Short mmCIF file of C-alpha atoms in Angstrom, two decimals:
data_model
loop_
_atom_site.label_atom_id
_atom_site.label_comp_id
_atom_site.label_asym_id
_atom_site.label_seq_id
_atom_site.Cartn_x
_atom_site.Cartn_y
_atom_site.Cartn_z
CA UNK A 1 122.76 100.72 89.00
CA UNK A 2 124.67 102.21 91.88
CA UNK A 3 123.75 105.08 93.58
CA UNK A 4 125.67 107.24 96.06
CA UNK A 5 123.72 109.23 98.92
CA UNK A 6 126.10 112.48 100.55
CA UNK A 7 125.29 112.72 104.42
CA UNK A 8 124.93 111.43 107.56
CA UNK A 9 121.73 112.39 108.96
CA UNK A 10 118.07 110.74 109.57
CA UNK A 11 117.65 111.83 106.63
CA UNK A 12 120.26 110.55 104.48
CA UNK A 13 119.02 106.95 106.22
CA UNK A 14 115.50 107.42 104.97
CA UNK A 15 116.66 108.13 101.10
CA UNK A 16 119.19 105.04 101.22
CA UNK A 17 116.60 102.78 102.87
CA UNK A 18 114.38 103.93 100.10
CA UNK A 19 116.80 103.92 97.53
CA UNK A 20 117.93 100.25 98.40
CA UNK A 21 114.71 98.70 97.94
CA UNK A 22 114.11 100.27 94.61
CA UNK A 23 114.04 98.06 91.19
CA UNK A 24 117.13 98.45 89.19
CA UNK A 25 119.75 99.44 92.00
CA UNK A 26 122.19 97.02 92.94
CA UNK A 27 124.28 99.24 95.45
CA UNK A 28 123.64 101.82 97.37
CA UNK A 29 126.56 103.93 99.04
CA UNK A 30 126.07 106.39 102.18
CA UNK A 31 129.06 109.11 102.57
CA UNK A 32 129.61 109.21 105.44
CA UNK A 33 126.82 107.79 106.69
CA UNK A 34 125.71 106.58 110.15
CA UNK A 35 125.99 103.86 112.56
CA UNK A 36 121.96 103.34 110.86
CA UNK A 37 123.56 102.71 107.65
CA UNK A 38 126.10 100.51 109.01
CA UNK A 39 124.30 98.13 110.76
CA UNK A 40 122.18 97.43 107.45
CA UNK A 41 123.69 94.90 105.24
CA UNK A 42 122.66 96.38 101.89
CA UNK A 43 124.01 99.30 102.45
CA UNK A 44 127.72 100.58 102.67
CA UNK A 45 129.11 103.64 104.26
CA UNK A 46 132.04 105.46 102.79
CA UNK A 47 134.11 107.47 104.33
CA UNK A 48 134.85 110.41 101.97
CA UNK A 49 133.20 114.25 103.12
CA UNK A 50 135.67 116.01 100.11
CA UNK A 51 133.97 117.23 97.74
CA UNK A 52 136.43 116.34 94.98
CA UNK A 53 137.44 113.18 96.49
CA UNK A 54 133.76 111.95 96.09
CA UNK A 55 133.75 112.92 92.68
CA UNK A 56 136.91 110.70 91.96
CA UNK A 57 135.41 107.90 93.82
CA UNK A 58 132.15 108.30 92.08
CA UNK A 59 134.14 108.47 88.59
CA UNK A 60 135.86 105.01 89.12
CA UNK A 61 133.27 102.89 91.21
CA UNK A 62 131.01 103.74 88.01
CA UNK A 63 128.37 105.88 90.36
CA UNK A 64 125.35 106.08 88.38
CA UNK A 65 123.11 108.61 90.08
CA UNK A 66 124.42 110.70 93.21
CA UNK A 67 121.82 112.26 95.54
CA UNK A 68 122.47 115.05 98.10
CA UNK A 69 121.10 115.28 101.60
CA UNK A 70 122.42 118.24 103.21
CA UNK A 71 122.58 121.65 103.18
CA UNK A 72 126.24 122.13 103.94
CA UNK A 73 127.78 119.72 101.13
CA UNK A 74 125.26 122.31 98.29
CA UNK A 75 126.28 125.54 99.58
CA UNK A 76 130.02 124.25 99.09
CA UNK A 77 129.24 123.33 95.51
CA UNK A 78 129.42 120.11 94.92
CA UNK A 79 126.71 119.52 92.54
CA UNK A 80 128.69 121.84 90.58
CA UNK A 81 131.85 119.85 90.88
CA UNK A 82 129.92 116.42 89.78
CA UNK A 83 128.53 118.07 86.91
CA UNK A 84 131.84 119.07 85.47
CA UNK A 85 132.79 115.89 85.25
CA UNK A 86 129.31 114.27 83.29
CA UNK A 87 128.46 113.01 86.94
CA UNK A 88 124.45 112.80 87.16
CA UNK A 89 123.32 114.55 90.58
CA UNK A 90 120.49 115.27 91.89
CA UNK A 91 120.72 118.88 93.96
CA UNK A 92 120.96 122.26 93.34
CA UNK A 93 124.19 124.12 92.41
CA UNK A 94 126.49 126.51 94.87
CA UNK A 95 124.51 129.42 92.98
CA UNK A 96 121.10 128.04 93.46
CA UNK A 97 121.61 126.70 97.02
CA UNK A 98 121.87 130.52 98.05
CA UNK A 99 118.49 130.23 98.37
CA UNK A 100 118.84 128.29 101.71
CA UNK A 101 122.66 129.48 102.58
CA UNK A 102 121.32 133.22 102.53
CA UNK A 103 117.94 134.80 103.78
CA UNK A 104 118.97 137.38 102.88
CA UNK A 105 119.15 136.20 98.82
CA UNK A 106 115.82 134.46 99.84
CA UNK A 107 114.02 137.65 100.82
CA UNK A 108 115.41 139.27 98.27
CA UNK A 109 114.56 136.85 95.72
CA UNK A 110 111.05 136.90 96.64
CA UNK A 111 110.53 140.05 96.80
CA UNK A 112 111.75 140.66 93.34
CA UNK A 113 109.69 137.80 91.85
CA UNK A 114 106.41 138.42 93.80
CA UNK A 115 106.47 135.18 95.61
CA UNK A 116 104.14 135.86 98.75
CA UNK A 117 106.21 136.18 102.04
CA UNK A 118 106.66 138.25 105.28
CA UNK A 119 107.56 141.78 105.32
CA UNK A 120 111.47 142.18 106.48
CA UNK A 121 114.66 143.93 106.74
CA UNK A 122 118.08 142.79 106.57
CA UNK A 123 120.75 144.31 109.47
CA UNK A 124 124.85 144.30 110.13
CA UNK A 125 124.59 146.54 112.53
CA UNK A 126 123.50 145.34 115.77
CA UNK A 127 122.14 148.83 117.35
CA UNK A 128 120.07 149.44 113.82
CA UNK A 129 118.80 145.63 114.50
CA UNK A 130 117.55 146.42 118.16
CA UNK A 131 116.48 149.78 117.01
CA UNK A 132 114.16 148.31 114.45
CA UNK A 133 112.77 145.82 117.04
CA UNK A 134 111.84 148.60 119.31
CA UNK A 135 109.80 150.49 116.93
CA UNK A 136 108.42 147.29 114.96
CA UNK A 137 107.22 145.90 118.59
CA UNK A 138 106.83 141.82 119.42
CA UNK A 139 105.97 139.22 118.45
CA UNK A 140 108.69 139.20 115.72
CA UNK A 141 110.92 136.48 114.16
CA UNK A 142 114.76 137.15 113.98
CA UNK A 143 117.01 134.69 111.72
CA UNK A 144 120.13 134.32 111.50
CA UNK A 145 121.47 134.72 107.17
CA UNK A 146 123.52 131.32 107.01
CA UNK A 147 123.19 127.88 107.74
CA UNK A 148 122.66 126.81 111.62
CA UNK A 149 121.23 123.22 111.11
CA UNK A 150 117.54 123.74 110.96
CA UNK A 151 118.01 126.34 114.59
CA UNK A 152 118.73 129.87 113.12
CA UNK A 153 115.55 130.97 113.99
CA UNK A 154 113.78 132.96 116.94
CA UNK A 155 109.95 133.25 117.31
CA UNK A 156 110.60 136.20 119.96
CA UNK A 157 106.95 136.75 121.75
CA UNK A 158 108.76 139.57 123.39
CA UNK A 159 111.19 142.63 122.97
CA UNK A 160 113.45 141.23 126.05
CA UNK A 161 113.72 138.20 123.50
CA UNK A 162 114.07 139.41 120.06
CA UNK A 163 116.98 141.53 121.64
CA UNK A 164 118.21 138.70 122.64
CA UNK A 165 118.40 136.78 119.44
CA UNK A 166 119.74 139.79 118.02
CA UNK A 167 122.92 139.78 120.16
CA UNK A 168 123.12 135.97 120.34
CA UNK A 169 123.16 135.80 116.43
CA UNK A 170 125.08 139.29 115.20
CA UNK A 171 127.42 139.12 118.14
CA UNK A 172 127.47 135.94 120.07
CA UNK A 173 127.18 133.81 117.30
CA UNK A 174 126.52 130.81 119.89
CA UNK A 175 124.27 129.01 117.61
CA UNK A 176 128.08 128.01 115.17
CA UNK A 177 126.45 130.08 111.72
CA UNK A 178 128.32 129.53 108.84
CA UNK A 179 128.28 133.40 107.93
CA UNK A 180 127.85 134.33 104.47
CA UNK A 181 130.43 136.94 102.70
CA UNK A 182 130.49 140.36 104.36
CA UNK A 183 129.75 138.46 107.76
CA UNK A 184 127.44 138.55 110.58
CA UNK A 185 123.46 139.33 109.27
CA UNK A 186 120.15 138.90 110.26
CA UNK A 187 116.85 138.96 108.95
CA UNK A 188 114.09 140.15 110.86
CA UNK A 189 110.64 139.33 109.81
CA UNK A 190 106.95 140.14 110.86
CA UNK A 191 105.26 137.52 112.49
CA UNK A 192 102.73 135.36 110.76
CA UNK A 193 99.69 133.63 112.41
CA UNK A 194 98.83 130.09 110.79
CA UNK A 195 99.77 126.81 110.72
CA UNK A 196 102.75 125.62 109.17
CA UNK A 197 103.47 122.92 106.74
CA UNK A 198 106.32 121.31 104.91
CA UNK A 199 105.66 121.55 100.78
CA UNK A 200 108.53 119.32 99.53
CA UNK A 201 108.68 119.23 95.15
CA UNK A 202 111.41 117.70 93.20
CA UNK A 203 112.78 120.40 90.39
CA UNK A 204 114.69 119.60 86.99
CA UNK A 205 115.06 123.70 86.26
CA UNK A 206 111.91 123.49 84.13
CA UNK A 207 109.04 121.55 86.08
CA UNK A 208 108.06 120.33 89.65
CA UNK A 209 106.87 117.40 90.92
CA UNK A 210 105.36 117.73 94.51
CA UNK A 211 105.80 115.10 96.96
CA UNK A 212 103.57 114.05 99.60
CA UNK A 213 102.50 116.59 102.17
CA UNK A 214 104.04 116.55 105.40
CA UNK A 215 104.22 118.86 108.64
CA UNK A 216 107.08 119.25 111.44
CA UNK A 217 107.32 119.81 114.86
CA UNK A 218 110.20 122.47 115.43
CA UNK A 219 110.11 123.65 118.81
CA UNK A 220 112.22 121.19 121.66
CA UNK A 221 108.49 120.61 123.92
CA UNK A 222 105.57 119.57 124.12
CA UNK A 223 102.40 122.30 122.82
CA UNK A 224 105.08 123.96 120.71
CA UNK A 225 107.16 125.53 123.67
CA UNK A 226 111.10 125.72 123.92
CA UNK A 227 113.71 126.98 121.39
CA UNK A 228 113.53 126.04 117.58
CA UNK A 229 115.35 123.02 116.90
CA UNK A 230 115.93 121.16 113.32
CA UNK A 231 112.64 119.64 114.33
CA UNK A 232 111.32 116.88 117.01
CA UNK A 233 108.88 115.00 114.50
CA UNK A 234 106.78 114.62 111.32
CA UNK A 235 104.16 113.27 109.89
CA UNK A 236 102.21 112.45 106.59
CA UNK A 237 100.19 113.60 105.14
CA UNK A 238 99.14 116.97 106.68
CA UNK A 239 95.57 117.88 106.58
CA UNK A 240 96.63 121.95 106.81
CA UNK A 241 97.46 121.32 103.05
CA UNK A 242 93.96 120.60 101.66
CA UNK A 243 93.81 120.52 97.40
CA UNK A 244 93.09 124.45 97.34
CA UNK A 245 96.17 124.98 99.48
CA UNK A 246 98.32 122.99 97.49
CA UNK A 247 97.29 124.18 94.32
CA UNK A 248 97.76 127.74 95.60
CA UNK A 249 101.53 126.60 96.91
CA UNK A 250 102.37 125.24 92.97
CA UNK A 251 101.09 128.33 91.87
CA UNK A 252 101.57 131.05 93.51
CA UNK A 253 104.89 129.76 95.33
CA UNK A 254 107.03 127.01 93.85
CA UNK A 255 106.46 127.57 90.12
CA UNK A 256 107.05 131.09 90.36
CA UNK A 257 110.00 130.46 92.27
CA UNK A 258 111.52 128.03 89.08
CA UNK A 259 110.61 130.58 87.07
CA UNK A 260 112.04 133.43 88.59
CA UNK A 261 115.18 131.15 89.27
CA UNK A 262 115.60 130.81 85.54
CA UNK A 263 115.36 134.38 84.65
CA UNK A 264 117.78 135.31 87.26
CA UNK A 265 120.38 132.84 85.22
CA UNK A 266 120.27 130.13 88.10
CA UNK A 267 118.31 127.44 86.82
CA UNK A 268 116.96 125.21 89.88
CA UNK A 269 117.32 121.76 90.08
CA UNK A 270 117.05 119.32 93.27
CA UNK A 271 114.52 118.96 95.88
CA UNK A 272 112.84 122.23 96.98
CA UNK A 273 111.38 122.75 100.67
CA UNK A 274 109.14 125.56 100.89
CA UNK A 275 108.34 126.36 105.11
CA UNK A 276 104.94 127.83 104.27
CA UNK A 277 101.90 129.49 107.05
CA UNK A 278 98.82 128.64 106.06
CA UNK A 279 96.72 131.86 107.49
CA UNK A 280 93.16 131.36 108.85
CA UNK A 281 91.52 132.70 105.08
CA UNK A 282 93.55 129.53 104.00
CA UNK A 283 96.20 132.35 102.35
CA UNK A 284 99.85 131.13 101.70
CA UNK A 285 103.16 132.43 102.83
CA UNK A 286 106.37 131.49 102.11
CA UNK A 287 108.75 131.23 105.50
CA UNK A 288 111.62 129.74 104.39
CA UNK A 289 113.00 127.97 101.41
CA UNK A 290 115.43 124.61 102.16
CA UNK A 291 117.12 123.36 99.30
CA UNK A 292 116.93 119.68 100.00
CA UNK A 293 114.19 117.67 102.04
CA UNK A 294 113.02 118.13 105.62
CA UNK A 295 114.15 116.56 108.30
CA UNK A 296 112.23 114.38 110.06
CA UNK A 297 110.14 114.83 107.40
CA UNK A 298 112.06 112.40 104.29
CA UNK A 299 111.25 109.63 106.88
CA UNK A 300 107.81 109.51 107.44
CA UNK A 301 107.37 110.74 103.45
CA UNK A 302 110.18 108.00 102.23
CA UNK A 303 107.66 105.41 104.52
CA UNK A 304 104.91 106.34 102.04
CA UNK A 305 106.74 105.95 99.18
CA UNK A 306 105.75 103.20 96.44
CA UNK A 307 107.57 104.59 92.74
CA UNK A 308 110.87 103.71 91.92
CA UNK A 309 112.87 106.87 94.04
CA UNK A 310 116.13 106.23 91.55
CA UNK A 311 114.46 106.53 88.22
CA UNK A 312 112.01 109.48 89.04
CA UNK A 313 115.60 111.29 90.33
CA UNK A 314 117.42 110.37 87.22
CA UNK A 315 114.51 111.49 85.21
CA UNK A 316 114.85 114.66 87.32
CA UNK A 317 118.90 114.73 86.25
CA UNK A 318 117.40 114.95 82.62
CA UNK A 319 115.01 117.79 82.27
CA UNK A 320 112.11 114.71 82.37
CA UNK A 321 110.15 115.65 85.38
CA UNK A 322 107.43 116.24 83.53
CA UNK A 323 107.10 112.60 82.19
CA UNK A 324 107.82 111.09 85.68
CA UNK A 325 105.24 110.21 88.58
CA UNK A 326 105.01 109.32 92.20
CA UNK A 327 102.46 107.08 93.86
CA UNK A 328 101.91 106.81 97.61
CA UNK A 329 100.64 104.60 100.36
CA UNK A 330 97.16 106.27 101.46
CA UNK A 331 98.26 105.41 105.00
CA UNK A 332 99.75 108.23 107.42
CA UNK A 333 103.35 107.72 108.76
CA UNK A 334 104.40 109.68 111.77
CA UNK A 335 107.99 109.81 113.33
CA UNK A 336 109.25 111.37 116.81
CA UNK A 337 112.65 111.77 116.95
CA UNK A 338 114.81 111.17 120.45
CA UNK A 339 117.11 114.25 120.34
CA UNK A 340 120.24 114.42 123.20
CA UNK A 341 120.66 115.77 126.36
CA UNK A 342 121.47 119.65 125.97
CA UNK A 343 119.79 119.68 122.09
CA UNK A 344 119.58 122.00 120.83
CA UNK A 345 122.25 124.32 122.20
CA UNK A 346 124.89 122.00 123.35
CA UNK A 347 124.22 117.89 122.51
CA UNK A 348 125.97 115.59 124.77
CA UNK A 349 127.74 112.95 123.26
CA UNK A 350 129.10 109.73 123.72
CA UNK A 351 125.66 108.27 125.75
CA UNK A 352 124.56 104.58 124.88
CA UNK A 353 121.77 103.32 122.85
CA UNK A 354 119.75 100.11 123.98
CA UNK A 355 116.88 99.18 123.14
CA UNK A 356 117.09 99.15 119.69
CA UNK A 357 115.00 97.32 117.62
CA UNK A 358 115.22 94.99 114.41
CA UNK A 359 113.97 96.61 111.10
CA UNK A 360 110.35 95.91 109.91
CA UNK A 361 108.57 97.28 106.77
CA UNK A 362 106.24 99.46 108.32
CA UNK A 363 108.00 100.59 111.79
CA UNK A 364 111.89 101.78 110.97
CA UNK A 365 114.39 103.23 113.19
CA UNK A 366 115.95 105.75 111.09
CA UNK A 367 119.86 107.14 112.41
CA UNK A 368 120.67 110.32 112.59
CA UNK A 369 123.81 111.49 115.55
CA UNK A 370 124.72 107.83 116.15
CA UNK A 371 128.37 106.22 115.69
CA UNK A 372 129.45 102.44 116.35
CA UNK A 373 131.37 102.27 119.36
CA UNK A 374 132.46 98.21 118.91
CA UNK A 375 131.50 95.07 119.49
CA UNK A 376 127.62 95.82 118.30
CA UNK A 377 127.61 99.10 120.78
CA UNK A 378 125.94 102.06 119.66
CA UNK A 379 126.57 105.73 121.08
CA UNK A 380 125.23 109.19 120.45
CA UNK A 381 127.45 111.70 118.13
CA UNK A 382 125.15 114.52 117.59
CA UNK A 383 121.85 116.34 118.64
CA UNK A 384 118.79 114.84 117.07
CA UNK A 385 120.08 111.32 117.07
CA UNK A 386 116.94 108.91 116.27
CA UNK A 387 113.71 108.86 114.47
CA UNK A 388 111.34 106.41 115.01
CA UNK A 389 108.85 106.12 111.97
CA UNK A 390 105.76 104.11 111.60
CA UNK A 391 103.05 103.30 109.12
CA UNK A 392 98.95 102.93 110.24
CA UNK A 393 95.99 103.68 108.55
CA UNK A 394 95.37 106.31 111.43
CA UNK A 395 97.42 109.73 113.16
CA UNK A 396 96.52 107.78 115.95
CA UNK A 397 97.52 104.20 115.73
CA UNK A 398 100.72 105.55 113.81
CA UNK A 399 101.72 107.38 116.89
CA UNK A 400 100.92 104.71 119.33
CA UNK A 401 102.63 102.42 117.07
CA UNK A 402 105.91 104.93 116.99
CA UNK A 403 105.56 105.64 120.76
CA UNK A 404 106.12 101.52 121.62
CA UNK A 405 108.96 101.63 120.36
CA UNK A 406 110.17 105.41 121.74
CA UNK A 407 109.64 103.86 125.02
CA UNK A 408 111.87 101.04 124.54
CA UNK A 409 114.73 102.92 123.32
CA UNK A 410 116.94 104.48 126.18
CA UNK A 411 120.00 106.55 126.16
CA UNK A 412 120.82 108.73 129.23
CA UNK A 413 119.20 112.40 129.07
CA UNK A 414 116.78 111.61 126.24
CA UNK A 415 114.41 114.18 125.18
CA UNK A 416 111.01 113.53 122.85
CA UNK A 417 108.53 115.22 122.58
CA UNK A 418 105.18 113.06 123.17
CA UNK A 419 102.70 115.17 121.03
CA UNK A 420 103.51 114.74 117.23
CA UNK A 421 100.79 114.73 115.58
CA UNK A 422 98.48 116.65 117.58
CA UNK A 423 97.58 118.71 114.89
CA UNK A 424 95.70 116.19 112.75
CA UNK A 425 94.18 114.84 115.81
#
């Protein structure tokens, strides 16, 4: 079987790594992949980004499962387009990926459907926006409706900076938002005390099958200070989700949401991310909905993966999830990504990578902003550009054992954070 993975991301390099050691798959294709994906011999990069193009290439190189990373590739339809033409995808179509592309559609949805999440209001207008923000009164989260890579998001802990976010999102638009149609909107939201955690389920339009549990790292430093970024580390699994949290997630989050998905004439299908707070009473709330996996959290989750990824996907492509089943290694894995100099707001690139090491089974390098530069050389293209991911029976030895090789990597203006996994410690 060949399989083709869409992206170019740390992400996209977990699901191919995974992908390539799985029973029954003779090729595995990365478009456009990384300079990751490059350097490993069983696994070729193509460079097509069309969305029709891929679907011509996947038609005549006899493509027998396609699997989508990002965002960006959904929200421009191409599940749809592969599906026109018999193609079997896994993702979620233009329609159904509105649940990520908009938060506005998002809030919306949920609060038609009952699905527990924070109070909000949706604004244009930039004066309303502030206006609202003086009278709701900080802390208060402000998002921007489109996709911005993982950092359209503001915790503001004070009016100065919700005001702020306001401007830099409805007016600014610094952070590059893909606006939805009618423009420029944000979302502002009350702000939730918890913790958070990553529920990640696979979806056929009819069941879900969760994944393992997993919890990210989003702001740039240490203790959870600095902007939001697309996240600075993962790991797996996350003790936050105990069995009465997850069952509550299934059922009082990600079922209804398939449900209500199907009523509303959008069947969903693909991976689903639910961002949820876990409240002190153990009470859930829905932050966000992605409509593919985390990232950095596919690696450490893809580590601790044992079942054959391309058959439970195809089964997935069917309508079978519910005769399909995952089995994990009870060990944690924990990754810390190295992110650029000037991530999140303004990566440098170009920088170059030593230090890197070979593969091994349970300690992985995973490529995310990297390009070959010739002659074996290695350079930074984008903001989050590593992750290093590693397998131990402990939080704690899986961080030291990530953390060796952090410190051997070097690029000039690095930034890590050194704390993942403090939570479960």
């Amino acid at each position: 079987m060949k399989v083709l993975v869409i992206g170019g991301g740390g992400r996209e390099h977990a699901l191919a790594w995974r992908l390539r050691q799985t029973e029954g798959v003779s090729q595995v294709f990365v478009a456009p992949g990384n300079a990751g994906t490059a350097r490993d011999p069983q696994l070729t990069n193509l460079d097509i980004t069309d969305k029709s193009a891929l679907r011509t290439w996947a038609q005549t190189n006899g493509i027998a499962l396609t699997v989508v990373g990002p965002e960006a590739p959904l929200a421009a339809g191409v599940v749809d387009e592969f599906r026109a033409h018999g193609l079997a995808i896994f993702g979620p179509t233009k329609a159904a990926a509105q649940l990520e592309s908009s938060k506005a559609f998002s809030k919306a949805f949920m609060e038609r459907h009952g699905i527990p999440t924070a109070s909000y209001q949706t604004f244009t207008d930039a004066a309303k926006a502030h206006a609202y923000v003086d009278a709701q009164g900080a802390p208060i989260v402000v998002k921007a409706d489109g996709l911005a890579a993982g950092k359209g998001v503001v915790v503001a802990m004070t009016l100065d900076e919700a005001h702020a976010a306001i401007d830099f999102m409805l007016l600014d638009n610094a952070l590059g938002v893909a606006h939805n149609e009618g423009g420029a909107r944000v979302v502002i939201e009350e702000f939730l005390q918890g913790e958070e955690a990553s529920f990640i389920v696979l979806c056929d339009g009819e069941h879900a099958l969760a994944l393992a549990t997993s919890q990210d790292h989003k702001r740039l430093l240490d203790a959870d200070q600095g902007p939001n970024t697309g996240g600075m580390g993962a790991y797996s699994p996350a003790p936050v989700v105990t069995p009465a949290v997850h069952q509550r997630a299934m059922d009082e989050v990600i079922l209804p949401t398939l449900r209500g998905m199907k009523a509303d004439g959008i069947p969903y299908t693909g991976f689903l991310y639910a961002g949820l707070m876990i409240t002190p009473d153990g009470q859930v709330k829905t932050l966000e909905f992605n409509c593919r996996m985390g990232d950095p959290e596919t690696q450490p989750i893809m580590m601790r993966l044992r079942s054959n990824l391309a058959q439970v996907l195809l089964a997935a492509t069917r309508g079978e999830l519910d005769r399909a089943t995952v089995e994990w290694d009870p060990r944690v894995a924990l990754g810390v990504v190295l992110a650029a100099a000037g991530y999140p707001l303004n990566p440098r690139k170009g920088d170059a990578i030593t230090g890197l090491p070979a593969d091994e089974a349970d300690r992985m390098v995973f490529h995310a902003g990297t390009t070959a530069a010739g002659e074996g050389a290695i350079q930074v293209s984008g903001g989050r550009v590593l992750c290093v991911t590693a397998l131990a029976d402990s939080v704690a030895d899986a961080r030291r054992r990530a953390y060796e090789v952090v410190d051997a990597i070097h690029f000039d203006g690095v930034q890590c954070r050194r704390d993942i996994g403090y939570r479960a410690l």
